[in-house]
mmCIF file of C-alpha atoms and ligand atoms in Angstrom:
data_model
loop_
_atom_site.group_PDB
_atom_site.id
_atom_site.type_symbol
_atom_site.label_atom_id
_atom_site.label_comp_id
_atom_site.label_asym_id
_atom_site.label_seq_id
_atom_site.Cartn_x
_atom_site.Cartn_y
_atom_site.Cartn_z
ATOM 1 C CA UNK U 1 -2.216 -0.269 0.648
ATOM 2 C CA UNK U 2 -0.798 0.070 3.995
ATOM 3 C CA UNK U 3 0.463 3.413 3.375
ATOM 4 C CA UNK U 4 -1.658 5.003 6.180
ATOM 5 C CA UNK U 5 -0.261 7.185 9.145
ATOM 6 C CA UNK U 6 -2.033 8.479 12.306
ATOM 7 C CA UNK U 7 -5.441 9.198 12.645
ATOM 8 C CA UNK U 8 -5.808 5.548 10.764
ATOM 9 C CA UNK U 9 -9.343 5.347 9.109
ATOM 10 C CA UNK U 10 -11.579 2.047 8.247
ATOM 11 C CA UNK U 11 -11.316 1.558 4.240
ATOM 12 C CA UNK U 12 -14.658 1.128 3.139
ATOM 13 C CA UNK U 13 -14.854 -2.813 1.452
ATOM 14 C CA UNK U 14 -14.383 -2.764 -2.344
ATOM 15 C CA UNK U 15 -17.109 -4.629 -3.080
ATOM 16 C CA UNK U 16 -20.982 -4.653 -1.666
ATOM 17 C CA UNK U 17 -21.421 -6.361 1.519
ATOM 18 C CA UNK U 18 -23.552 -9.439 -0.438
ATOM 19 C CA UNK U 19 -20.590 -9.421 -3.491
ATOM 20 C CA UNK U 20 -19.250 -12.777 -1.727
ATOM 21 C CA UNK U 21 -22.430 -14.346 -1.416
ATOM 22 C CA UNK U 22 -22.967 -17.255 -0.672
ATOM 23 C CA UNK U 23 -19.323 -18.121 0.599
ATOM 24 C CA UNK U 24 -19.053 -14.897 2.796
ATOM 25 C CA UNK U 25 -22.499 -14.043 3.617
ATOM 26 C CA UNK U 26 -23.678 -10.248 4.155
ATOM 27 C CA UNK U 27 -23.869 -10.237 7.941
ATOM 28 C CA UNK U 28 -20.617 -11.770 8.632
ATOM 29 C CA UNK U 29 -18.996 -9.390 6.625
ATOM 30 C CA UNK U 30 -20.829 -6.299 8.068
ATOM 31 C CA UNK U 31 -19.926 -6.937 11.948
ATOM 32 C CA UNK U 32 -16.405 -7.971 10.541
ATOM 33 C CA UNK U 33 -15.689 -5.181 8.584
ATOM 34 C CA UNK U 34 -17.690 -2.158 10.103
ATOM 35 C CA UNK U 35 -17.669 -3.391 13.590
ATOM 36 C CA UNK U 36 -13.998 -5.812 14.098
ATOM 37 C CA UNK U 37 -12.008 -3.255 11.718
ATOM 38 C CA UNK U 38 -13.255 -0.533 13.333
ATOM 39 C CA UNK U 39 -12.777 -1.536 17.009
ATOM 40 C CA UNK U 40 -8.853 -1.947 15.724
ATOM 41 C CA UNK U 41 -8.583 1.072 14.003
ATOM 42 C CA UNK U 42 -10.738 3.255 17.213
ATOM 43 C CA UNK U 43 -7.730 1.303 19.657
ATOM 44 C CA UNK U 44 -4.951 1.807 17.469
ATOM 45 C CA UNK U 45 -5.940 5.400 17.176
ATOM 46 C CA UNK U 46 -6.356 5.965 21.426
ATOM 47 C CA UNK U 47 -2.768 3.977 21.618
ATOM 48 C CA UNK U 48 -0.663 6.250 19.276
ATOM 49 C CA UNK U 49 -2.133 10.047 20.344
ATOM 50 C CA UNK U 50 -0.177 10.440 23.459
ATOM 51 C CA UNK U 51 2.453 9.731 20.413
ATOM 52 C CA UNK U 52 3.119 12.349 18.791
ATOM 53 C CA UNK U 53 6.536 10.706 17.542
ATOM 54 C CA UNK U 54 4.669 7.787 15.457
ATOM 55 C CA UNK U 55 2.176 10.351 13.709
ATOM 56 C CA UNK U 56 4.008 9.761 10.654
ATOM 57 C CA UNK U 57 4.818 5.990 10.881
ATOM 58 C CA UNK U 58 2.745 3.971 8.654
ATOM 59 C CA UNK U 59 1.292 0.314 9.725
ATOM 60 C CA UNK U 60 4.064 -1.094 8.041
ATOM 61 C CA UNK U 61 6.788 0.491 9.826
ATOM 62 C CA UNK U 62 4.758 0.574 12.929
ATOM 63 C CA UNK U 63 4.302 -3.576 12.637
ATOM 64 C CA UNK U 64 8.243 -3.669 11.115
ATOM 65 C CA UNK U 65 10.106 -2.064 13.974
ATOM 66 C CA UNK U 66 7.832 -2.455 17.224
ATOM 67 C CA UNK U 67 11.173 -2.896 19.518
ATOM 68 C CA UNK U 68 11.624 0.711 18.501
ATOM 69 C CA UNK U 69 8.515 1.461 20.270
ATOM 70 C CA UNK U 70 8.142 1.871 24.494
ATOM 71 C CA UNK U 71 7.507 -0.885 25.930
ATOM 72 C CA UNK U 72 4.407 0.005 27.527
ATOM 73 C CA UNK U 73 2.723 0.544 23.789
ATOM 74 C CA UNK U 74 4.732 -2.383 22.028
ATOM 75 C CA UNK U 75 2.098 -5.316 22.534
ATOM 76 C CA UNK U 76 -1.080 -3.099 22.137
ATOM 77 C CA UNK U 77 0.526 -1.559 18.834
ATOM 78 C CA UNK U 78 1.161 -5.308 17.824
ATOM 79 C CA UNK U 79 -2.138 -6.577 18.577
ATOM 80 C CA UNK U 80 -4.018 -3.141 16.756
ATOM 81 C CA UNK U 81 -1.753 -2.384 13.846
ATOM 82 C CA UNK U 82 -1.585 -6.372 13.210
ATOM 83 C CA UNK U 83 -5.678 -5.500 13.490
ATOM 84 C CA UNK U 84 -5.767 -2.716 11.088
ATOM 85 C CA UNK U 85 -3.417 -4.204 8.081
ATOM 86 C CA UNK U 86 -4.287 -7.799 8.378
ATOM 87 C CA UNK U 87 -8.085 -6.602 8.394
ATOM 88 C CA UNK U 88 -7.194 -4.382 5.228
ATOM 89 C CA UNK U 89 -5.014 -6.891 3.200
ATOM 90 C CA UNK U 90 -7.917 -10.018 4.139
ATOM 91 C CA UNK U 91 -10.852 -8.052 3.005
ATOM 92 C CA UNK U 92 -8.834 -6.938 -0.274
ATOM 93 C CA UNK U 93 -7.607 -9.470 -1.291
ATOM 94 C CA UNK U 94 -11.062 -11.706 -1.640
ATOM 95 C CA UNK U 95 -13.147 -10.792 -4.667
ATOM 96 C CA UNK U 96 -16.850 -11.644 -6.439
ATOM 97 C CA UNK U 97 -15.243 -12.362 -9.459
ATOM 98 C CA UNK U 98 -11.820 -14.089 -9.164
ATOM 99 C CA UNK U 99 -10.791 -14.556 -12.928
ATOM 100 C CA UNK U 100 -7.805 -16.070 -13.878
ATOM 101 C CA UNK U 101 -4.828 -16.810 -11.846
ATOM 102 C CA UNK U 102 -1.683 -14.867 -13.025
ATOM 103 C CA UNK U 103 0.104 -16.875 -10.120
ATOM 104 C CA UNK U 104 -0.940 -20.201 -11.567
ATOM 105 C CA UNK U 105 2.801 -20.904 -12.783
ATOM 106 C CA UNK U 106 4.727 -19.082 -9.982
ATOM 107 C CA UNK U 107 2.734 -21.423 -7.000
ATOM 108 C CA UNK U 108 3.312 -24.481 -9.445
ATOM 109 C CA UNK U 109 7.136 -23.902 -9.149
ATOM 110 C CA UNK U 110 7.011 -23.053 -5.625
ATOM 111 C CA UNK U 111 5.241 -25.620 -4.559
ATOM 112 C CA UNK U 112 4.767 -28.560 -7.112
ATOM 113 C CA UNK U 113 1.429 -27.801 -7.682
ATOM 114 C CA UNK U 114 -1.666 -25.560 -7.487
ATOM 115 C CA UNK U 115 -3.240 -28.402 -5.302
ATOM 116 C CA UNK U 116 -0.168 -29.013 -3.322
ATOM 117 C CA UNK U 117 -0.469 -25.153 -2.321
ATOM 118 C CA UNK U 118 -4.045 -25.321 -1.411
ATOM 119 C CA UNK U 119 -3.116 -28.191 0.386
ATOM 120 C CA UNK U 120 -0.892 -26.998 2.527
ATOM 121 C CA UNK U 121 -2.374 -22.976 2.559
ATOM 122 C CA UNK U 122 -5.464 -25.583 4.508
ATOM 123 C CA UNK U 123 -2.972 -27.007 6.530
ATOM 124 C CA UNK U 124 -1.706 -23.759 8.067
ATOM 125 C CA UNK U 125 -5.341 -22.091 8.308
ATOM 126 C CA UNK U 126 -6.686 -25.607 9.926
ATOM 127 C CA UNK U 127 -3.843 -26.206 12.365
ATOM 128 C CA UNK U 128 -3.654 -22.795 13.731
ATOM 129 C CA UNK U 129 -4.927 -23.556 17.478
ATOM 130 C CA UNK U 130 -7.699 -20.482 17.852
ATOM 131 C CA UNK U 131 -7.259 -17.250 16.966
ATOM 132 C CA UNK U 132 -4.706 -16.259 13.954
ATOM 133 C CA UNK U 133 -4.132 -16.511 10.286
ATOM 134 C CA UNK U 134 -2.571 -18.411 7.503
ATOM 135 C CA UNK U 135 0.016 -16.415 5.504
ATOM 136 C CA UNK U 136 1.516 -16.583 1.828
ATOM 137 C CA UNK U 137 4.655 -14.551 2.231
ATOM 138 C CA UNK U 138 7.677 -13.617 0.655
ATOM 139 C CA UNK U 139 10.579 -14.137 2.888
ATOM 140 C CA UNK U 140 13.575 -12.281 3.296
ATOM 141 C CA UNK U 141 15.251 -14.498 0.276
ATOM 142 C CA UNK U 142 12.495 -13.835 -2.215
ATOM 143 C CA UNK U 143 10.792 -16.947 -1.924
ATOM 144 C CA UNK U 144 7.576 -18.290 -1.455
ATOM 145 C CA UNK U 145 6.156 -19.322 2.129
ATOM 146 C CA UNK U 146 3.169 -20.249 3.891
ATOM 147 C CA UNK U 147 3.295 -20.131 7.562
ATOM 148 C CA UNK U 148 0.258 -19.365 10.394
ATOM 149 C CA UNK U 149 0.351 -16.623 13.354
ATOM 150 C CA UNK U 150 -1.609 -16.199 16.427
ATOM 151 C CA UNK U 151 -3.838 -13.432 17.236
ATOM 152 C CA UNK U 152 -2.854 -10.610 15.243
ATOM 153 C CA UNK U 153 0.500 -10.877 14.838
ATOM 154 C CA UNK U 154 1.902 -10.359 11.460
ATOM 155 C CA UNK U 155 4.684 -11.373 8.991
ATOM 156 C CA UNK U 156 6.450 -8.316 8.591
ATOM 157 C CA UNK U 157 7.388 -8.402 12.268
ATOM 158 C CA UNK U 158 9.581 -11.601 11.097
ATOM 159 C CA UNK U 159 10.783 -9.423 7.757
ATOM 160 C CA UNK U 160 8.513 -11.154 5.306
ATOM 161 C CA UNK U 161 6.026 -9.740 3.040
ATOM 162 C CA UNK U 162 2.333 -11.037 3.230
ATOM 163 C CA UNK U 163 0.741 -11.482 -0.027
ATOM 164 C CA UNK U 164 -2.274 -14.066 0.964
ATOM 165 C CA UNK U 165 -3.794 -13.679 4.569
ATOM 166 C CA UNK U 166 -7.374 -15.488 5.518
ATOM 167 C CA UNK U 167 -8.376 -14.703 8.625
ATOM 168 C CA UNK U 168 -8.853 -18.026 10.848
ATOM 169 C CA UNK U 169 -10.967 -16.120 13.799
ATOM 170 C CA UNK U 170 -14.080 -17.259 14.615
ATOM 171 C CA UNK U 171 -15.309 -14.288 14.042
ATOM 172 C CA UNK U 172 -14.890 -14.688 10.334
ATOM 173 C CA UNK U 173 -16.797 -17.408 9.841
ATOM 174 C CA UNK U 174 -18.948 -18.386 12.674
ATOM 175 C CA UNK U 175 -22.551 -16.931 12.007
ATOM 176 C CA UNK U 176 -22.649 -19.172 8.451
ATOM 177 C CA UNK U 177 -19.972 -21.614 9.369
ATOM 178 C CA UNK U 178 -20.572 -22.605 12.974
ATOM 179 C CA UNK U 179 -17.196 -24.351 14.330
ATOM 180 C CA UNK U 180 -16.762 -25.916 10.326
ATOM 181 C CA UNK U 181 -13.316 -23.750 9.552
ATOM 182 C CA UNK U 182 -12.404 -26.477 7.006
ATOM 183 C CA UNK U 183 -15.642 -25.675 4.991
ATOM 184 C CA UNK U 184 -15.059 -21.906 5.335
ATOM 185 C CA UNK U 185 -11.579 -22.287 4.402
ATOM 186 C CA UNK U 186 -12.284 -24.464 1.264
ATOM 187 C CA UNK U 187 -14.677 -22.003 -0.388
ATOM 188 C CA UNK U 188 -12.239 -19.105 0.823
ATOM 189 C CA UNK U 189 -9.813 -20.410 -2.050
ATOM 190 C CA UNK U 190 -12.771 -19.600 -4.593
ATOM 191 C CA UNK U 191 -13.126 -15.576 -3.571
ATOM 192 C CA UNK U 192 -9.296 -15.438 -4.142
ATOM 193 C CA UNK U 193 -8.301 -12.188 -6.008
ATOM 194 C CA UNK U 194 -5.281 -13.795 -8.094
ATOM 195 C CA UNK U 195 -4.990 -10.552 -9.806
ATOM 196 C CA UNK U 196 -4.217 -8.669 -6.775
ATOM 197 C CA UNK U 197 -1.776 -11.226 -4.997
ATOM 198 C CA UNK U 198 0.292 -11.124 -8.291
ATOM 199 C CA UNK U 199 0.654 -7.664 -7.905
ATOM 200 C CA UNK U 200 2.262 -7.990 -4.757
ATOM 201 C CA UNK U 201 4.200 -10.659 -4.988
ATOM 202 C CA UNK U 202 6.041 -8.479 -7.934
ATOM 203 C CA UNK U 203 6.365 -5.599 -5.516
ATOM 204 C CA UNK U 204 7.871 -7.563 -3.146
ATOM 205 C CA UNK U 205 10.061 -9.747 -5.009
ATOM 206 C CA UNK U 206 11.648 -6.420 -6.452
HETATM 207 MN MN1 MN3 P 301 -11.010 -10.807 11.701
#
């Protein structure tokens, strides 16, 4: 998924803009994806071309190894990589029809419970002060997380692996949500593809 190099491209949504309906409206989605994506991808692009050296560096290694980069370049790469991939794995990992949840018993052990993750998933996404996003990682021992980040910062900088991101910018909820993020987050837990975060919580715990 974030196997892309240099010139980075928007992925196009995999599902219609009106798929997450009424939860995600249309329009919220459309500026968010076609216009907030694209602004980090455009940026990301103009950063890296003088760059020749990172051509072949994906947003992975670009996000996992930024003190590698000059400093001039380090906190724009941050801010527009973070962009890109948290963009790509948010989008992806929401879904019109969430079926059943191979993580069920996995988040039960980790946590307790399935409500005592939601619970504190809310937590993180609610007491993020402005801008940022609540994470479900894997950290570096193979376990089970949820933390928050500012701006666009993003786990793998820290050596975990994201598996859950929802985007806490008002951006991504303002036009249907207004400043409610608790009611945005709430229904964000019922676009959840379960499917696809099991997937990569076996990649990553390998
Ligand atoms: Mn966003």
């Amino acid at each position: 998924m974030m196997t892309q190099t240099y010139p980075f491209h928007t992925v196009p949504l995999p599902y219609a803009y009106e798929a997450l309906e009424p939860y995600i409206d249309a329009e919220t989605l459309h500026y968010h994806h076609d216009k907030h994506l694209s602004a980090y991808v455009d940026n990301l692009n103009k950063i890296l071309k003088p760059h020749p050296e990172y051509h072949d560096w994906t947003l992975t290694r670009l996000l996992e190894n930024l003190e590698e980069l000059p400093e001039e370049i380090r906190q724009p790469v941050l801010n527009n990589a973070g962009g890109v991939y948290n963009h790509i794995l948010y989008f992806r990992l929401m879904s019109p029809s969430n079926g059943q949840n191979p993580m069920e018993t996995i988040l039960r052990k980790a946590f307790g419970s399935l409500e005592a993750f939601i619970e504190k998933m809310t937590e993180c996404a609610m007491t993020q002060f402005g801008s940022g996003y609540a994470w479900l990682v894997v950290n570096p021992e193979k376990s089970l997380e949820i933390l928050n980040t500012p701006n666009q910062n993003n786990p793998v900088s820290n050596g975990n692996i994201p598996i859950l991101a929802i985007d806490v910018w008002e951006h991504a909820y303002y036009l249907k949500y207004k400043n409610m993020r608790k009611n945005y987050v709430d229904n964000w837990f019922r676009l959840i593809n379960w499917k696809m975060v099991y997937d990569l919580y076996l990649k990553a715990i390998q």
